[in-house]
């Protein structure tokens, strides 16, 4: 028999507004002690008056103790639910993109909290980020077989979120044989993606539209791509007519992939690589008197938790200041942040401060967001995290 999880008085407001999370301090632990649940167990969620609000999976060891999977109390968390949700998600991606390279499932944004799936053609890379999704792994694979029929399914279960859920980290190919090279195409440029050992699932689809905009601005320009990873920005810039591109990253293996991806697109002559810490690299380029027409800053999240905001904002400010010193008289800065805790207006503030620090003028000419394959749940601000500003930086 399914257990019930009762909420404290008024703790159902966010759920009624559409949110999917239940925090541990919202649970009436006198009526329904969290210690009675096992991690990943399914429960009926009820308001303090006993009214059933839906079905959730529970993790008593996590700050987010429950994640709602359906408002229907009779809904079973089984293969048929995943088939239905996968079909809903697939129809959106096929409406927006004409090739099978996209984020197929964006967690809460697709009403599947704790599940991320990226599609690289016939290869699917799956992240089970919560105990509830881990418990449903077999149903997820079965549903993917029915809806997508992939040749290969990879589990990239090595995220930080799993540690917080008390889950082990491991990477497995659970269906098929992974080809030597997994290829994607984005904005007309091809890439080899390291799905087994790259960052996250191996690729960041979320900046696709922002890269497309930048691609229209780079012809004949000298471009610096900081935190380049495997060249998503830089190689595309070269393929769209940039005269020179320098990709900087701290990871040697990532830069080897930059070189491979440049070669794949016939732009190896335009693309150079430099390994090292971003801040040190920017200082060294300034010392050498280098200048660029376009600079791309796409760092990892400097703000992972709310308590990191002050230090993180200082890091973003320093990064933007150091980069701006390398821009020519009339340059373009693409400044991005994937920190959910950095609001867009704060990123604008960071850029404004960096512009004034150089005694220059700035004009925001582009504001970008995550692509439609990373849909935002209107009741869950955490699903909206990506920001990109295109800023013209010039002197009078």
mmCIF file of C-alpha atoms in Angstrom:
data_model
loop_
_atom_site.group_PDB
_atom_site.id
_atom_site.type_symbol
_atom_site.label_atom_id
_atom_site.label_comp_id
_atom_site.label_asym_id
_atom_site.label_seq_id
_atom_site.Cartn_x
_atom_site.Cartn_y
_atom_site.Cartn_z
ATOM 1 C CA UNK A 1 0.000 0.000 0.000
ATOM 2 C CA UNK A 2 1.283 3.471 -0.930
ATOM 3 C CA UNK A 3 2.330 5.598 2.030
ATOM 4 C CA UNK A 4 0.999 9.111 2.542
ATOM 5 C CA UNK A 5 3.121 12.221 3.063
ATOM 6 C CA UNK A 6 1.243 14.953 4.911
ATOM 7 C CA UNK A 7 2.253 18.618 4.638
ATOM 8 C CA UNK A 8 2.197 21.270 7.342
ATOM 9 C CA UNK A 9 -0.565 23.883 7.328
ATOM 10 C CA UNK A 10 -0.232 26.263 4.350
ATOM 11 C CA UNK A 11 2.766 24.297 3.021
ATOM 12 C CA UNK A 12 0.698 23.354 -0.029
ATOM 13 C CA UNK A 13 0.659 26.888 -1.497
ATOM 14 C CA UNK A 14 3.639 26.412 -3.809
ATOM 15 C CA UNK A 15 2.326 23.043 -5.025
ATOM 16 C CA UNK A 16 -1.067 24.591 -5.777
ATOM 17 C CA UNK A 17 0.739 27.303 -7.773
ATOM 18 C CA UNK A 18 2.336 24.560 -9.875
ATOM 19 C CA UNK A 19 5.690 23.925 -8.172
ATOM 20 C CA UNK A 20 6.857 20.312 -7.976
ATOM 21 C CA UNK A 21 9.152 20.358 -4.948
ATOM 22 C CA UNK A 22 8.419 19.563 -1.305
ATOM 23 C CA UNK A 23 11.056 20.695 1.191
ATOM 24 C CA UNK A 24 11.726 18.593 4.273
ATOM 25 C CA UNK A 25 10.612 21.407 6.622
ATOM 26 C CA UNK A 26 7.200 21.462 4.898
ATOM 27 C CA UNK A 27 6.409 17.894 5.957
ATOM 28 C CA UNK A 28 4.250 17.218 9.009
ATOM 29 C CA UNK A 29 6.703 14.809 10.588
ATOM 30 C CA UNK A 30 4.418 14.112 13.570
ATOM 31 C CA UNK A 31 1.765 12.636 11.257
ATOM 32 C CA UNK A 32 4.114 11.205 8.604
ATOM 33 C CA UNK A 33 7.720 10.920 9.849
ATOM 34 C CA UNK A 34 10.221 11.150 6.985
ATOM 35 C CA UNK A 35 12.266 8.391 8.598
ATOM 36 C CA UNK A 36 9.480 5.961 7.653
ATOM 37 C CA UNK A 37 10.253 6.413 3.946
ATOM 38 C CA UNK A 38 13.032 4.821 1.901
ATOM 39 C CA UNK A 39 14.889 6.888 -0.702
ATOM 40 C CA UNK A 40 13.039 6.760 -4.030
ATOM 41 C CA UNK A 41 9.749 5.505 -2.578
ATOM 42 C CA UNK A 42 6.466 6.704 -4.098
ATOM 43 C CA UNK A 43 3.926 8.446 -1.845
ATOM 44 C CA UNK A 44 0.585 10.213 -2.020
ATOM 45 C CA UNK A 45 1.029 13.851 -0.988
ATOM 46 C CA UNK A 46 -1.760 15.365 1.065
ATOM 47 C CA UNK A 47 -2.484 18.822 2.461
ATOM 48 C CA UNK A 48 -2.773 19.372 6.208
ATOM 49 C CA UNK A 49 -6.543 18.771 5.942
ATOM 50 C CA UNK A 50 -5.976 15.356 4.313
ATOM 51 C CA UNK A 51 -6.854 16.390 0.746
ATOM 52 C CA UNK A 52 -4.683 14.454 -1.739
ATOM 53 C CA UNK A 53 -2.556 16.769 -3.934
ATOM 54 C CA UNK A 54 -0.793 14.222 -6.134
ATOM 55 C CA UNK A 55 1.884 11.543 -6.377
ATOM 56 C CA UNK A 56 5.540 12.216 -5.553
ATOM 57 C CA UNK A 57 8.699 10.267 -4.996
ATOM 58 C CA UNK A 58 10.434 10.789 -1.660
ATOM 59 C CA UNK A 59 13.983 11.042 -0.368
ATOM 60 C CA UNK A 60 14.044 11.461 3.425
ATOM 61 C CA UNK A 61 17.786 12.314 3.335
ATOM 62 C CA UNK A 62 17.478 15.290 0.953
ATOM 63 C CA UNK A 63 16.552 18.939 1.552
ATOM 64 C CA UNK A 64 14.047 18.478 -1.281
ATOM 65 C CA UNK A 65 12.229 15.617 0.367
ATOM 66 C CA UNK A 66 9.629 15.083 -2.344
ATOM 67 C CA UNK A 67 9.184 15.768 -6.064
ATOM 68 C CA UNK A 68 5.690 15.650 -7.538
ATOM 69 C CA UNK A 69 5.341 13.487 -10.647
ATOM 70 C CA UNK A 70 1.590 13.851 -11.198
ATOM 71 C CA UNK A 71 -1.436 15.711 -9.818
ATOM 72 C CA UNK A 72 -3.537 12.601 -10.439
ATOM 73 C CA UNK A 73 -3.587 10.517 -7.226
ATOM 74 C CA UNK A 74 -4.304 7.374 -9.280
ATOM 75 C CA UNK A 75 -1.257 7.834 -11.515
ATOM 76 C CA UNK A 76 1.289 5.047 -11.297
ATOM 77 C CA UNK A 77 4.954 5.910 -11.799
ATOM 78 C CA UNK A 78 5.557 3.322 -14.491
ATOM 79 C CA UNK A 79 6.555 2.859 -18.116
ATOM 80 C CA UNK A 80 3.288 4.242 -19.496
ATOM 81 C CA UNK A 81 3.750 7.555 -17.638
ATOM 82 C CA UNK A 82 7.261 7.911 -19.081
ATOM 83 C CA UNK A 83 6.046 6.978 -22.592
ATOM 84 C CA UNK A 84 3.424 9.720 -22.344
ATOM 85 C CA UNK A 85 5.858 12.380 -21.026
ATOM 86 C CA UNK A 86 8.581 11.398 -23.529
ATOM 87 C CA UNK A 87 6.095 11.742 -26.389
ATOM 88 C CA UNK A 88 5.068 15.174 -25.113
ATOM 89 C CA UNK A 89 8.717 16.246 -24.894
ATOM 90 C CA UNK A 90 9.642 14.790 -28.278
ATOM 91 C CA UNK A 91 6.799 16.628 -30.030
ATOM 92 C CA UNK A 92 8.178 19.972 -28.777
ATOM 93 C CA UNK A 93 11.728 19.221 -29.965
ATOM 94 C CA UNK A 94 10.548 18.011 -33.368
ATOM 95 C CA UNK A 95 8.466 21.172 -33.743
ATOM 96 C CA UNK A 96 11.508 23.364 -33.063
ATOM 97 C CA UNK A 97 14.461 21.452 -34.581
ATOM 98 C CA UNK A 98 14.812 19.606 -37.871
ATOM 99 C CA UNK A 99 17.709 17.379 -36.740
ATOM 100 C CA UNK A 100 17.856 14.968 -33.762
ATOM 101 C CA UNK A 101 20.382 16.899 -31.675
ATOM 102 C CA UNK A 102 18.841 18.488 -28.575
ATOM 103 C CA UNK A 103 17.990 18.138 -24.908
ATOM 104 C CA UNK A 104 15.107 15.684 -24.967
ATOM 105 C CA UNK A 105 14.193 15.911 -21.258
ATOM 106 C CA UNK A 106 14.910 18.980 -19.118
ATOM 107 C CA UNK A 107 13.897 17.734 -15.667
ATOM 108 C CA UNK A 108 11.167 19.800 -14.056
ATOM 109 C CA UNK A 109 10.716 21.796 -17.271
ATOM 110 C CA UNK A 110 9.323 18.597 -18.845
ATOM 111 C CA UNK A 111 7.450 17.530 -15.665
ATOM 112 C CA UNK A 112 10.072 14.845 -14.968
ATOM 113 C CA UNK A 113 12.003 16.168 -11.944
ATOM 114 C CA UNK A 114 15.464 14.688 -11.534
ATOM 115 C CA UNK A 115 15.753 13.387 -15.119
ATOM 116 C CA UNK A 116 17.934 14.861 -17.869
ATOM 117 C CA UNK A 117 18.314 13.296 -21.320
ATOM 118 C CA UNK A 118 20.382 14.712 -24.188
ATOM 119 C CA UNK A 119 19.964 13.328 -27.693
ATOM 120 C CA UNK A 120 22.902 12.943 -30.064
ATOM 121 C CA UNK A 121 21.143 11.329 -33.021
ATOM 122 C CA UNK A 122 20.880 7.614 -32.252
ATOM 123 C CA UNK A 123 22.750 8.039 -28.936
ATOM 124 C CA UNK A 124 20.902 9.098 -25.782
ATOM 125 C CA UNK A 125 22.781 10.256 -22.690
ATOM 126 C CA UNK A 126 20.708 9.966 -19.512
ATOM 127 C CA UNK A 127 21.301 11.517 -16.083
ATOM 128 C CA UNK A 128 19.322 10.066 -13.174
ATOM 129 C CA UNK A 129 19.944 12.836 -10.646
ATOM 130 C CA UNK A 130 17.638 11.703 -7.832
ATOM 131 C CA UNK A 131 16.876 8.550 -5.869
ATOM 132 C CA UNK A 132 13.349 8.582 -7.297
ATOM 133 C CA UNK A 133 14.587 8.507 -10.893
ATOM 134 C CA UNK A 134 17.235 5.941 -10.027
ATOM 135 C CA UNK A 135 14.477 3.668 -8.705
ATOM 136 C CA UNK A 136 12.659 4.026 -12.043
ATOM 137 C CA UNK A 137 15.706 3.419 -14.273
ATOM 138 C CA UNK A 138 14.304 0.266 -15.929
ATOM 139 C CA UNK A 139 10.989 1.947 -16.744
ATOM 140 C CA UNK A 140 12.865 4.929 -18.240
ATOM 141 C CA UNK A 141 14.956 2.690 -20.527
ATOM 142 C CA UNK A 142 11.869 0.710 -21.619
ATOM 143 C CA UNK A 143 9.980 3.922 -22.433
ATOM 144 C CA UNK A 144 12.917 5.344 -24.413
ATOM 145 C CA UNK A 145 13.067 2.110 -26.419
ATOM 146 C CA UNK A 146 9.418 2.562 -27.342
ATOM 147 C CA UNK A 147 9.376 6.320 -28.063
ATOM 148 C CA UNK A 148 12.835 7.078 -29.507
ATOM 149 C CA UNK A 149 14.233 3.626 -30.426
ATOM 150 C CA UNK A 150 17.868 4.701 -29.915
ATOM 151 C CA UNK A 151 20.805 2.498 -30.869
ATOM 152 C CA UNK A 152 22.776 3.459 -27.746
ATOM 153 C CA UNK A 153 21.775 4.564 -24.243
ATOM 154 C CA UNK A 154 24.459 5.900 -21.886
ATOM 155 C CA UNK A 155 23.893 6.555 -18.183
ATOM 156 C CA UNK A 156 26.036 9.521 -17.067
ATOM 157 C CA UNK A 157 25.309 9.064 -13.384
ATOM 158 C CA UNK A 158 28.247 11.123 -12.127
ATOM 159 C CA UNK A 159 26.593 14.441 -11.233
ATOM 160 C CA UNK A 160 26.971 16.447 -8.030
ATOM 161 C CA UNK A 161 23.221 16.167 -7.497
ATOM 162 C CA UNK A 162 23.530 12.401 -7.041
ATOM 163 C CA UNK A 163 25.979 12.869 -4.184
ATOM 164 C CA UNK A 164 23.471 15.106 -2.414
ATOM 165 C CA UNK A 165 20.859 12.368 -2.882
ATOM 166 C CA UNK A 166 23.178 9.741 -1.381
ATOM 167 C CA UNK A 167 23.670 7.918 -4.702
ATOM 168 C CA UNK A 168 26.843 6.416 -6.124
ATOM 169 C CA UNK A 169 28.550 7.877 -9.189
ATOM 170 C CA UNK A 170 28.999 5.643 -12.251
ATOM 171 C CA UNK A 171 28.978 5.834 -16.062
ATOM 172 C CA UNK A 172 27.519 2.908 -18.023
ATOM 173 C CA UNK A 173 26.532 2.081 -21.583
ATOM 174 C CA UNK A 174 23.233 0.304 -20.844
ATOM 175 C CA UNK A 175 22.189 -0.376 -24.448
ATOM 176 C CA UNK A 176 24.126 -0.904 -27.674
ATOM 177 C CA UNK A 177 27.754 -0.234 -28.550
ATOM 178 C CA UNK A 178 29.014 3.337 -28.431
ATOM 179 C CA UNK A 179 30.676 4.384 -31.732
ATOM 180 C CA UNK A 180 34.273 5.632 -31.657
ATOM 181 C CA UNK A 181 33.029 9.148 -32.317
ATOM 182 C CA UNK A 182 29.612 10.585 -31.472
ATOM 183 C CA UNK A 183 28.829 13.373 -33.935
ATOM 184 C CA UNK A 184 26.351 16.245 -33.731
ATOM 185 C CA UNK A 185 25.554 19.260 -35.849
ATOM 186 C CA UNK A 186 24.712 22.674 -34.415
ATOM 187 C CA UNK A 187 24.054 25.803 -36.467
ATOM 188 C CA UNK A 188 25.592 24.112 -39.484
ATOM 189 C CA UNK A 189 28.843 23.189 -37.694
ATOM 190 C CA UNK A 190 29.778 19.600 -36.809
ATOM 191 C CA UNK A 191 31.285 18.414 -33.537
ATOM 192 C CA UNK A 192 32.639 15.227 -31.993
ATOM 193 C CA UNK A 193 31.164 15.012 -28.491
ATOM 194 C CA UNK A 194 32.862 13.127 -25.591
ATOM 195 C CA UNK A 195 29.719 11.611 -24.080
ATOM 196 C CA UNK A 196 31.513 9.268 -21.654
ATOM 197 C CA UNK A 197 34.027 11.632 -20.073
ATOM 198 C CA UNK A 198 33.148 15.180 -21.132
ATOM 199 C CA UNK A 199 31.458 17.796 -18.964
ATOM 200 C CA UNK A 200 27.850 16.972 -17.993
ATOM 201 C CA UNK A 201 26.445 14.890 -20.893
ATOM 202 C CA UNK A 202 29.350 15.882 -23.152
ATOM 203 C CA UNK A 203 27.766 18.932 -24.796
ATOM 204 C CA UNK A 204 25.836 22.100 -23.871
ATOM 205 C CA UNK A 205 22.820 22.462 -26.144
ATOM 206 C CA UNK A 206 21.449 25.349 -24.074
ATOM 207 C CA UNK A 207 23.509 28.078 -25.811
ATOM 208 C CA UNK A 208 22.541 27.054 -29.364
ATOM 209 C CA UNK A 209 20.474 30.179 -30.145
ATOM 210 C CA UNK A 210 23.018 32.467 -28.461
ATOM 211 C CA UNK A 211 25.810 30.967 -30.556
ATOM 212 C CA UNK A 212 23.686 31.417 -33.678
ATOM 213 C CA UNK A 213 23.419 35.143 -32.921
ATOM 214 C CA UNK A 214 27.149 35.484 -32.287
ATOM 215 C CA UNK A 215 27.898 33.611 -35.519
ATOM 216 C CA UNK A 216 26.307 36.521 -37.377
ATOM 217 C CA UNK A 217 28.758 38.988 -35.791
ATOM 218 C CA UNK A 218 32.177 37.393 -36.280
ATOM 219 C CA UNK A 219 33.062 37.527 -39.995
ATOM 220 C CA UNK A 220 36.587 38.843 -40.427
ATOM 221 C CA UNK A 221 37.036 39.300 -36.656
ATOM 222 C CA UNK A 222 39.727 38.160 -34.242
ATOM 223 C CA UNK A 223 37.947 36.105 -31.555
ATOM 224 C CA UNK A 224 38.907 34.950 -28.048
ATOM 225 C CA UNK A 225 36.865 32.066 -26.579
ATOM 226 C CA UNK A 226 37.487 31.760 -22.819
ATOM 227 C CA UNK A 227 36.357 28.536 -21.053
ATOM 228 C CA UNK A 228 36.100 27.120 -24.569
ATOM 229 C CA UNK A 229 35.484 23.485 -23.538
ATOM 230 C CA UNK A 230 35.456 21.563 -26.880
ATOM 231 C CA UNK A 231 34.927 24.627 -29.066
ATOM 232 C CA UNK A 232 31.163 25.133 -29.164
ATOM 233 C CA UNK A 233 31.577 28.899 -29.525
ATOM 234 C CA UNK A 234 35.050 29.187 -31.026
ATOM 235 C CA UNK A 235 34.860 26.551 -33.747
ATOM 236 C CA UNK A 236 31.453 27.861 -34.810
ATOM 237 C CA UNK A 237 32.906 31.385 -34.976
ATOM 238 C CA UNK A 238 35.700 30.132 -37.256
ATOM 239 C CA UNK A 239 33.203 28.249 -39.410
ATOM 240 C CA UNK A 240 31.244 31.500 -39.748
ATOM 241 C CA UNK A 241 34.139 33.552 -41.055
ATOM 242 C CA UNK A 242 36.201 34.673 -38.049
ATOM 243 C CA UNK A 243 39.742 35.412 -39.255
ATOM 244 C CA UNK A 244 41.403 34.039 -36.089
ATOM 245 C CA UNK A 245 40.087 32.249 -33.007
ATOM 246 C CA UNK A 246 41.975 31.509 -29.785
ATOM 247 C CA UNK A 247 40.304 28.913 -27.522
ATOM 248 C CA UNK A 248 41.412 28.947 -23.870
ATOM 249 C CA UNK A 249 40.554 26.166 -21.409
ATOM 250 C CA UNK A 250 42.091 24.558 -18.323
ATOM 251 C CA UNK A 251 41.497 21.049 -19.707
ATOM 252 C CA UNK A 252 44.049 19.525 -22.083
ATOM 253 C CA UNK A 253 41.638 16.785 -23.273
ATOM 254 C CA UNK A 254 38.961 19.418 -24.033
ATOM 255 C CA UNK A 255 41.453 21.410 -26.121
ATOM 256 C CA UNK A 256 42.432 18.261 -28.050
ATOM 257 C CA UNK A 257 38.737 18.025 -28.937
ATOM 258 C CA UNK A 258 38.772 21.688 -30.032
ATOM 259 C CA UNK A 259 41.556 20.805 -32.482
ATOM 260 C CA UNK A 260 39.632 17.751 -33.700
ATOM 261 C CA UNK A 261 36.430 19.764 -34.153
ATOM 262 C CA UNK A 262 38.266 22.548 -35.994
ATOM 263 C CA UNK A 263 39.718 19.930 -38.346
ATOM 264 C CA UNK A 264 36.280 18.338 -38.820
ATOM 265 C CA UNK A 265 35.009 21.679 -40.165
ATOM 266 C CA UNK A 266 38.111 22.569 -42.179
ATOM 267 C CA UNK A 267 38.979 25.597 -40.003
ATOM 268 C CA UNK A 268 42.106 24.271 -38.287
ATOM 269 C CA UNK A 269 44.188 27.104 -39.806
ATOM 270 C CA UNK A 270 42.015 29.741 -38.073
ATOM 271 C CA UNK A 271 41.761 28.058 -34.647
ATOM 272 C CA UNK A 272 44.542 28.109 -32.033
ATOM 273 C CA UNK A 273 44.381 26.669 -28.517
ATOM 274 C CA UNK A 274 45.857 27.700 -25.188
ATOM 275 C CA UNK A 275 45.768 25.640 -22.001
ATOM 276 C CA UNK A 276 45.569 27.313 -18.618
ATOM 277 C CA UNK A 277 43.598 29.084 -15.906
ATOM 278 C CA UNK A 278 41.298 31.676 -17.467
ATOM 279 C CA UNK A 279 42.355 34.564 -15.231
ATOM 280 C CA UNK A 280 46.063 33.835 -15.691
ATOM 281 C CA UNK A 281 45.600 33.460 -19.446
ATOM 282 C CA UNK A 282 43.802 36.827 -19.708
ATOM 283 C CA UNK A 283 46.594 38.529 -17.724
ATOM 284 C CA UNK A 284 49.274 36.930 -19.935
ATOM 285 C CA UNK A 285 47.489 38.010 -23.138
ATOM 286 C CA UNK A 286 47.297 41.591 -21.799
ATOM 287 C CA UNK A 287 51.004 41.518 -20.914
ATOM 288 C CA UNK A 288 51.749 40.406 -24.482
ATOM 289 C CA UNK A 289 49.771 43.352 -25.875
ATOM 290 C CA UNK A 290 47.130 41.163 -27.535
ATOM 291 C CA UNK A 291 43.792 42.597 -28.699
ATOM 292 C CA UNK A 292 40.592 40.965 -29.921
ATOM 293 C CA UNK A 293 37.481 42.163 -31.759
ATOM 294 C CA UNK A 294 35.178 39.647 -30.058
ATOM 295 C CA UNK A 295 35.556 37.969 -26.641
ATOM 296 C CA UNK A 296 33.338 35.134 -25.385
ATOM 297 C CA UNK A 297 33.033 34.456 -21.641
ATOM 298 C CA UNK A 298 31.079 31.279 -20.908
ATOM 299 C CA UNK A 299 32.375 30.194 -17.494
ATOM 300 C CA UNK A 300 31.125 27.342 -15.310
ATOM 301 C CA UNK A 301 28.679 28.338 -12.567
ATOM 302 C CA UNK A 302 30.579 30.550 -10.092
ATOM 303 C CA UNK A 303 27.467 30.529 -7.864
ATOM 304 C CA UNK A 304 26.291 27.024 -7.016
ATOM 305 C CA UNK A 305 24.399 27.887 -3.825
ATOM 306 C CA UNK A 306 22.796 31.036 -2.436
ATOM 307 C CA UNK A 307 25.622 31.453 0.068
ATOM 308 C CA UNK A 308 28.095 31.707 -2.846
ATOM 309 C CA UNK A 309 26.452 34.849 -4.284
ATOM 310 C CA UNK A 310 28.879 37.500 -2.906
ATOM 311 C CA UNK A 311 32.053 35.623 -3.908
ATOM 312 C CA UNK A 312 30.527 34.511 -7.191
ATOM 313 C CA UNK A 313 29.504 38.027 -8.193
ATOM 314 C CA UNK A 314 33.038 39.223 -7.447
ATOM 315 C CA UNK A 315 34.438 36.462 -9.676
ATOM 316 C CA UNK A 316 32.102 37.410 -12.557
ATOM 317 C CA UNK A 317 33.069 41.077 -12.120
ATOM 318 C CA UNK A 318 36.791 40.312 -12.178
ATOM 319 C CA UNK A 319 36.443 38.040 -15.216
ATOM 320 C CA UNK A 320 34.526 40.646 -17.212
ATOM 321 C CA UNK A 321 36.986 43.414 -16.231
ATOM 322 C CA UNK A 322 40.022 41.345 -17.242
ATOM 323 C CA UNK A 323 38.451 40.350 -20.559
ATOM 324 C CA UNK A 324 37.400 43.887 -21.422
ATOM 325 C CA UNK A 325 41.008 45.061 -21.202
ATOM 326 C CA UNK A 326 41.706 42.905 -24.272
ATOM 327 C CA UNK A 327 38.943 44.353 -26.461
ATOM 328 C CA UNK A 328 39.836 46.716 -29.295
ATOM 329 C CA UNK A 329 38.382 50.234 -29.613
ATOM 330 C CA UNK A 330 34.990 49.010 -30.858
ATOM 331 C CA UNK A 331 34.680 45.452 -29.602
ATOM 332 C CA UNK A 332 31.989 42.909 -28.808
ATOM 333 C CA UNK A 333 31.768 41.034 -25.510
ATOM 334 C CA UNK A 334 29.543 37.961 -25.167
ATOM 335 C CA UNK A 335 29.168 37.533 -21.416
ATOM 336 C CA UNK A 336 27.284 34.455 -20.215
ATOM 337 C CA UNK A 337 26.326 32.903 -16.893
ATOM 338 C CA UNK A 338 24.749 29.535 -16.111
ATOM 339 C CA UNK A 339 24.365 30.405 -12.401
ATOM 340 C CA UNK A 340 20.676 30.274 -11.539
ATOM 341 C CA UNK A 341 21.415 32.503 -8.499
ATOM 342 C CA UNK A 342 22.818 35.315 -10.678
ATOM 343 C CA UNK A 343 19.825 37.331 -11.891
ATOM 344 C CA UNK A 344 19.955 38.878 -15.359
ATOM 345 C CA UNK A 345 19.966 42.418 -13.961
ATOM 346 C CA UNK A 346 22.962 41.506 -11.792
ATOM 347 C CA UNK A 347 24.857 40.263 -14.852
ATOM 348 C CA UNK A 348 24.025 43.571 -16.562
ATOM 349 C CA UNK A 349 25.400 45.311 -13.430
ATOM 350 C CA UNK A 350 28.593 43.249 -13.617
ATOM 351 C CA UNK A 351 29.120 44.200 -17.262
ATOM 352 C CA UNK A 352 28.266 47.868 -16.593
ATOM 353 C CA UNK A 353 30.846 47.972 -13.805
ATOM 354 C CA UNK A 354 33.502 46.393 -16.044
ATOM 355 C CA UNK A 355 32.769 48.912 -18.827
ATOM 356 C CA UNK A 356 33.069 51.863 -16.440
ATOM 357 C CA UNK A 357 36.252 50.404 -14.958
ATOM 358 C CA UNK A 358 37.795 50.724 -18.436
ATOM 359 C CA UNK A 359 36.294 54.203 -18.851
ATOM 360 C CA UNK A 360 34.405 53.034 -21.928
ATOM 361 C CA UNK A 361 30.794 52.917 -23.065
ATOM 362 C CA UNK A 362 28.685 49.798 -23.314
ATOM 363 C CA UNK A 363 25.563 49.003 -25.315
ATOM 364 C CA UNK A 364 23.629 45.803 -24.674
ATOM 365 C CA UNK A 365 22.634 44.741 -28.193
ATOM 366 C CA UNK A 366 21.592 41.154 -27.459
ATOM 367 C CA UNK A 367 20.034 39.332 -24.511
ATOM 368 C CA UNK A 368 19.929 35.567 -24.802
ATOM 369 C CA UNK A 369 18.429 32.737 -22.792
ATOM 370 C CA UNK A 370 18.417 28.946 -22.844
ATOM 371 C CA UNK A 371 16.940 27.332 -25.957
ATOM 372 C CA UNK A 372 13.409 25.893 -26.217
ATOM 373 C CA UNK A 373 14.725 22.362 -25.620
ATOM 374 C CA UNK A 374 15.403 23.615 -22.061
ATOM 375 C CA UNK A 375 11.816 24.733 -21.328
ATOM 376 C CA UNK A 376 11.208 26.898 -18.266
ATOM 377 C CA UNK A 377 8.525 25.752 -15.814
ATOM 378 C CA UNK A 378 6.665 28.997 -15.000
ATOM 379 C CA UNK A 379 6.222 28.014 -11.334
ATOM 380 C CA UNK A 380 9.851 26.913 -10.850
ATOM 381 C CA UNK A 381 12.387 29.767 -11.179
ATOM 382 C CA UNK A 382 15.215 27.225 -10.847
ATOM 383 C CA UNK A 383 14.453 25.904 -14.365
ATOM 384 C CA UNK A 384 15.462 29.301 -15.801
ATOM 385 C CA UNK A 385 19.198 29.637 -15.315
ATOM 386 C CA UNK A 386 21.040 30.664 -18.505
ATOM 387 C CA UNK A 387 21.849 34.258 -19.461
ATOM 388 C CA UNK A 388 23.915 35.693 -22.315
ATOM 389 C CA UNK A 389 24.566 39.365 -23.022
ATOM 390 C CA UNK A 390 25.975 40.705 -26.263
ATOM 391 C CA UNK A 391 27.628 44.025 -25.386
ATOM 392 C CA UNK A 392 29.229 46.505 -27.747
ATOM 393 C CA UNK A 393 32.148 48.133 -25.901
ATOM 394 C CA UNK A 394 33.544 51.332 -27.410
ATOM 395 C CA UNK A 395 35.341 54.572 -26.727
ATOM 396 C CA UNK A 396 34.073 58.036 -27.630
#
